[in-house]
């Protein structure tokens, strides 16, 4: 299985700009309407994926984790999930 590209810049910007609750609202908007207030653009799958990553990072930040460490935790979680698919 090909590993998906993780555009860290987008995730970082979303996590810095929006709270977890705002991101969750955007995810729901995207699912219901195909558009959202956080990010306009490409396919719903892509948008949901990016918003979910940003929500993970922002939640970590609000728990006192630095942005850099939250991004590292995200990358670690993604790698762990991807390795489970390749076994």
Coordinates of N, CA, C and O in Angstrom, one line a residue:
X1 N 0.8 -1.2 0.0 CA 0.0 0.0 0.0 C 0.9 1.2 0.0 O 1.8 1.3 0.8
X2 N 0.6 2.2 -0.9 CA 1.3 3.4 -0.9 C 1.0 4.3 0.3 O -0.1 4.4 0.8
X3 N 2.1 4.9 0.8 CA 1.9 5.8 2.0 C 1.4 7.1 1.4 O 2.0 7.6 0.5
X4 N 0.5 7.7 2.1 CA -0.1 9.0 1.7 C 0.9 10.1 2.1 O 1.5 10.0 3.1
X5 N 0.9 11.1 1.3 CA 1.7 12.3 1.6 C 1.1 13.0 2.7 O -0.1 13.2 2.7
X6 N 1.8 13.5 3.7 CA 1.3 14.3 4.8 C 1.8 15.7 4.7 O 2.9 16.0 5.0
X7 N 0.9 16.6 4.1 CA 1.4 18.0 4.0 C 1.4 18.7 5.4 O 0.4 19.2 5.9
X8 N 2.5 18.6 6.0 CA 2.6 19.1 7.4 C 2.3 20.6 7.5 O 1.8 21.1 8.5
X9 N 2.7 21.4 6.5 CA 2.4 22.8 6.6 C 0.9 23.1 6.7 O 0.6 23.9 7.6
X10 N 0.1 22.5 6.0 CA -1.3 22.7 6.0 C -1.9 22.3 7.4 O -2.7 23.0 8.0
X11 N -1.5 21.1 7.9 CA -1.9 20.6 9.2 C -1.5 21.6 10.3 O -2.3 22.0 11.2
X12 N -0.3 22.1 10.2 CA 0.3 23.0 11.2 C -0.5 24.3 11.2 O -0.9 24.8 12.3
X13 N -0.8 24.8 10.0 CA -1.5 26.1 9.9 C -3.0 26.0 10.5 O -3.5 26.8 11.2
X14 N -3.6 24.9 10.1 CA -5.0 24.6 10.6 C -5.0 24.5 12.1 O -5.9 25.0 12.8
X15 N -4.0 23.8 12.7 CA -4.0 23.5 14.1 C -3.7 24.8 14.9 O -4.2 25.0 16.0
X16 N -2.9 25.7 14.3 CA -2.7 27.0 14.9 C -3.8 28.0 14.8 O -4.1 28.8 15.7
X17 N -4.6 27.9 13.8 CA -5.7 28.8 13.5 C -7.0 28.5 14.2 O -7.7 29.4 14.6
X18 N -7.3 27.2 14.3 CA -8.6 26.8 14.8 C -8.6 26.0 16.1 O -7.6 25.2 16.3
X19 N -9.6 26.0 16.9 CA -9.7 25.2 18.1 C -10.2 23.8 17.7 O -10.7 23.7 16.6
X20 N -10.0 22.8 18.5 CA -10.6 21.5 18.2 C -12.1 21.5 17.9 O -12.6 20.8 17.0
X21 N -12.8 22.3 18.6 CA -14.3 22.4 18.4 C -14.6 23.0 17.1 O -15.5 22.6 16.4
X22 N -13.8 24.1 16.7 CA -14.0 24.7 15.4 C -13.7 23.7 14.2 O -14.4 23.6 13.2
X23 N -12.6 22.9 14.4 CA -12.2 21.9 13.4 C -13.3 20.9 13.3 O -13.7 20.4 12.2
X24 N -13.8 20.4 14.5 CA -14.9 19.4 14.4 C -16.1 19.9 13.7 O -16.8 19.2 12.9
X25 N -16.5 21.2 13.9 CA -17.6 21.8 13.2 C -17.3 21.8 11.7 O -18.2 21.5 10.9
X26 N -16.1 22.1 11.3 CA -15.7 22.1 9.9 C -15.8 20.7 9.3 O -16.2 20.5 8.1
X27 N -15.4 19.7 10.1 CA -15.5 18.3 9.6 C -17.0 18.0 9.3 O -17.3 17.4 8.3
X28 N -17.9 18.3 10.3 CA -19.3 18.1 10.1 C -19.9 18.8 8.9 O -20.7 18.3 8.2
X29 N -19.4 20.1 8.7 CA -19.9 20.9 7.6 C -19.5 20.2 6.3 O -20.3 20.1 5.3
X30 N -18.2 19.7 6.3 CA -17.7 19.1 5.0 C -18.5 17.8 4.7 O -18.9 17.6 3.6
X31 N -18.8 17.1 5.8 CA -19.6 15.8 5.6 C -21.0 16.1 5.1 O -21.5 15.4 4.3
X32 N -21.6 17.1 5.7 CA -23.0 17.4 5.3 C -23.2 18.2 4.0 O -24.1 18.0 3.2
X33 N -22.3 19.2 3.9 CA -22.5 20.2 2.8 C -21.5 20.1 1.7 O -21.6 20.7 0.6
X34 N -20.3 19.4 1.9 CA -19.3 19.4 1.0 C -18.4 20.6 1.0 O -17.5 20.7 0.2
X35 N -18.7 21.5 1.9 CA -17.9 22.8 2.1 C -17.7 23.0 3.6 O -18.5 22.4 4.4
X36 N -16.7 23.8 4.0 CA -16.5 24.1 5.4 C -15.9 25.4 5.5 O -15.3 26.0 4.6
X37 N -15.9 26.0 6.8 CA -15.4 27.3 7.0 C -13.8 27.3 7.2 O -13.2 28.3 7.1
X38 N -13.3 26.1 7.6 CA -11.9 26.0 7.9 C -11.0 25.9 6.6 O -10.0 26.5 6.5
X39 N -11.5 25.2 5.6 CA -10.7 24.9 4.5 C -11.6 24.7 3.3 O -12.4 23.7 3.3
X40 N -11.4 25.4 2.2 CA -12.1 25.1 1.0 C -11.2 24.3 0.1 O -10.0 24.4 0.3
X41 N -11.8 23.6 -0.8 CA -10.8 23.0 -1.8 C -11.2 21.7 -2.3 O -12.4 21.4 -2.7
X42 N -10.3 20.8 -2.2 CA -10.3 19.5 -2.9 C -11.4 18.5 -2.4 O -12.4 18.9 -1.8
X43 N -11.2 17.3 -2.6 CA -12.2 16.3 -2.3 C -12.5 16.2 -0.8 O -11.7 16.5 0.0
X44 N -13.7 15.7 -0.5 CA -14.1 15.6 0.9 C -13.2 14.7 1.6 O -12.8 15.0 2.8
X45 N -12.7 13.6 1.0 CA -11.8 12.7 1.7 C -10.6 13.4 2.1 O -10.1 13.2 3.3
X46 N -10.0 14.2 1.2 CA -8.8 14.9 1.5 C -9.0 15.9 2.7 O -8.2 16.0 3.6
X47 N -10.0 16.7 2.5 CA -10.3 17.7 3.5 C -10.6 17.1 4.9 O -10.0 17.6 5.9
X48 N -11.3 16.0 5.0 CA -11.6 15.4 6.3 C -10.3 14.8 6.9 O -10.0 15.0 8.1
X49 N -9.5 14.3 6.0 CA -8.2 13.8 6.5 C -7.3 14.9 7.1 O -6.8 14.7 8.2
X50 N -7.2 16.0 6.4 CA -6.4 17.1 6.9 C -6.9 17.7 8.1 O -6.2 18.0 9.1
X51 N -8.3 17.9 8.2 CA -8.9 18.5 9.3 C -8.7 17.6 10.5 O -8.5 18.0 11.7
X52 N -8.8 16.3 10.3 CA -8.7 15.3 11.4 C -7.3 15.4 12.0 O -7.1 15.3 13.2
X53 N -6.3 15.5 11.2 CA -4.9 15.6 11.6 C -4.7 16.9 12.4 O -4.1 16.9 13.5
X54 N -5.3 18.0 11.9 CA -5.2 19.3 12.6 C -5.9 19.2 13.9 O -5.4 19.8 14.9
X55 N -7.0 18.6 14.0 CA -7.7 18.5 15.3 C -6.9 17.7 16.3 O -6.8 18.1 17.5
X56 N -6.2 16.6 15.9 CA -5.4 15.8 16.7 C -4.2 16.7 17.3 O -4.0 16.7 18.5
X57 N -3.6 17.5 16.4 CA -2.5 18.3 16.8 C -2.9 19.4 17.7 O -2.3 19.6 18.8
X58 N -4.0 20.1 17.4 CA -4.5 21.2 18.3 C -5.0 20.7 19.6 O -4.7 21.3 20.6
X59 N -5.6 19.5 19.7 CA -5.9 18.9 21.0 C -4.7 18.7 21.8 O -4.7 18.9 23.1
X60 N -3.6 18.2 21.2 CA -2.4 18.0 22.0 C -1.8 19.3 22.5 O -1.4 19.4 23.6
X61 N -1.9 20.3 21.6 CA -1.4 21.6 22.0 C -2.2 22.2 23.2 O -1.6 22.8 24.1
X62 N -3.5 22.0 23.2 CA -4.3 22.5 24.3 C -4.1 21.8 25.6 O -4.4 22.3 26.6
X63 N -3.5 20.6 25.4 CA -3.1 19.8 26.6 C -1.7 20.1 27.1 O -1.2 19.5 28.0
X64 N -1.1 21.1 26.5 CA 0.2 21.6 26.9 C 1.4 21.1 26.1 O 2.6 21.4 26.4
X65 N 1.2 20.3 25.1 CA 2.3 19.8 24.2 C 2.6 20.9 23.2 O 1.7 21.6 22.7
X66 N 3.9 21.1 22.9 CA 4.3 22.1 21.9 C 3.9 21.7 20.5 O 3.6 20.5 20.3
X67 N 3.8 22.6 19.7 CA 3.4 22.4 18.3 C 4.3 21.3 17.7 O 3.9 20.4 17.0
X68 N 5.6 21.5 17.9 CA 6.6 20.6 17.3 C 6.4 19.1 17.8 O 6.4 18.2 17.0
X69 N 6.2 19.0 19.1 CA 6.0 17.7 19.7 C 4.7 17.1 19.3 O 4.5 15.9 19.0
X70 N 3.6 17.9 19.1 CA 2.3 17.4 18.7 C 2.4 16.9 17.2 O 1.8 15.9 16.9
X71 N 3.2 17.6 16.4 CA 3.4 17.2 15.0 C 4.1 15.9 15.0 O 3.8 15.0 14.2
X72 N 5.1 15.7 15.9 CA 5.8 14.4 16.0 C 4.9 13.3 16.4 O 5.0 12.2 15.9
X73 N 4.0 13.6 17.4 CA 3.1 12.5 17.8 C 2.2 12.1 16.7 O 1.8 11.0 16.5
X74 N 1.7 13.1 15.9 CA 0.9 12.8 14.7 C 1.6 11.9 13.8 O 1.1 10.9 13.3
X75 N 2.8 12.3 13.4 CA 3.6 11.5 12.5 C 3.8 10.1 13.0 O 3.7 9.1 12.2
X76 N 4.1 9.9 14.3 CA 4.3 8.6 14.9 C 3.0 7.8 14.8 O 3.0 6.6 14.5
X77 N 1.8 8.4 15.1 CA 0.6 7.7 15.0 C 0.3 7.3 13.5 O -0.2 6.2 13.3
X78 N 0.6 8.1 12.6 CA 0.3 7.8 11.2 C 1.2 6.6 10.8 O 0.8 5.7 10.1
X79 N 2.5 6.7 11.1 CA 3.4 5.6 10.8 C 2.9 4.3 11.4 O 3.0 3.2 10.8
X80 N 2.5 4.3 12.7 CA 2.0 3.2 13.4 C 0.8 2.6 12.6 O 0.7 1.4 12.4
X81 N -0.1 3.4 12.2 CA -1.3 3.0 11.5 C -0.9 2.4 10.2 O -1.5 1.3 9.8
X82 N -0.1 3.0 9.5 CA 0.3 2.5 8.2 C 1.1 1.2 8.2 O 0.9 0.3 7.4
X83 N 1.9 1.0 9.3 CA 2.6 -0.3 9.4 C 1.6 -1.4 9.7 O 1.9 -2.5 9.3
X84 N 0.5 -1.1 10.4 CA -0.5 -2.1 10.6 C -1.2 -2.6 9.3 O -1.6 -3.7 9.3
X85 N -1.3 -1.7 8.3 CA -1.9 -2.1 7.1 C -0.9 -3.0 6.2 O -1.4 -3.7 5.4
X86 N 0.4 -2.8 6.4 CA 1.3 -3.5 5.5 C 1.7 -4.9 6.1 O 2.3 -5.7 5.4
X87 N 1.2 -5.2 7.3 CA 1.6 -6.5 7.8 C 0.7 -7.6 7.3 O -0.3 -7.5 6.9

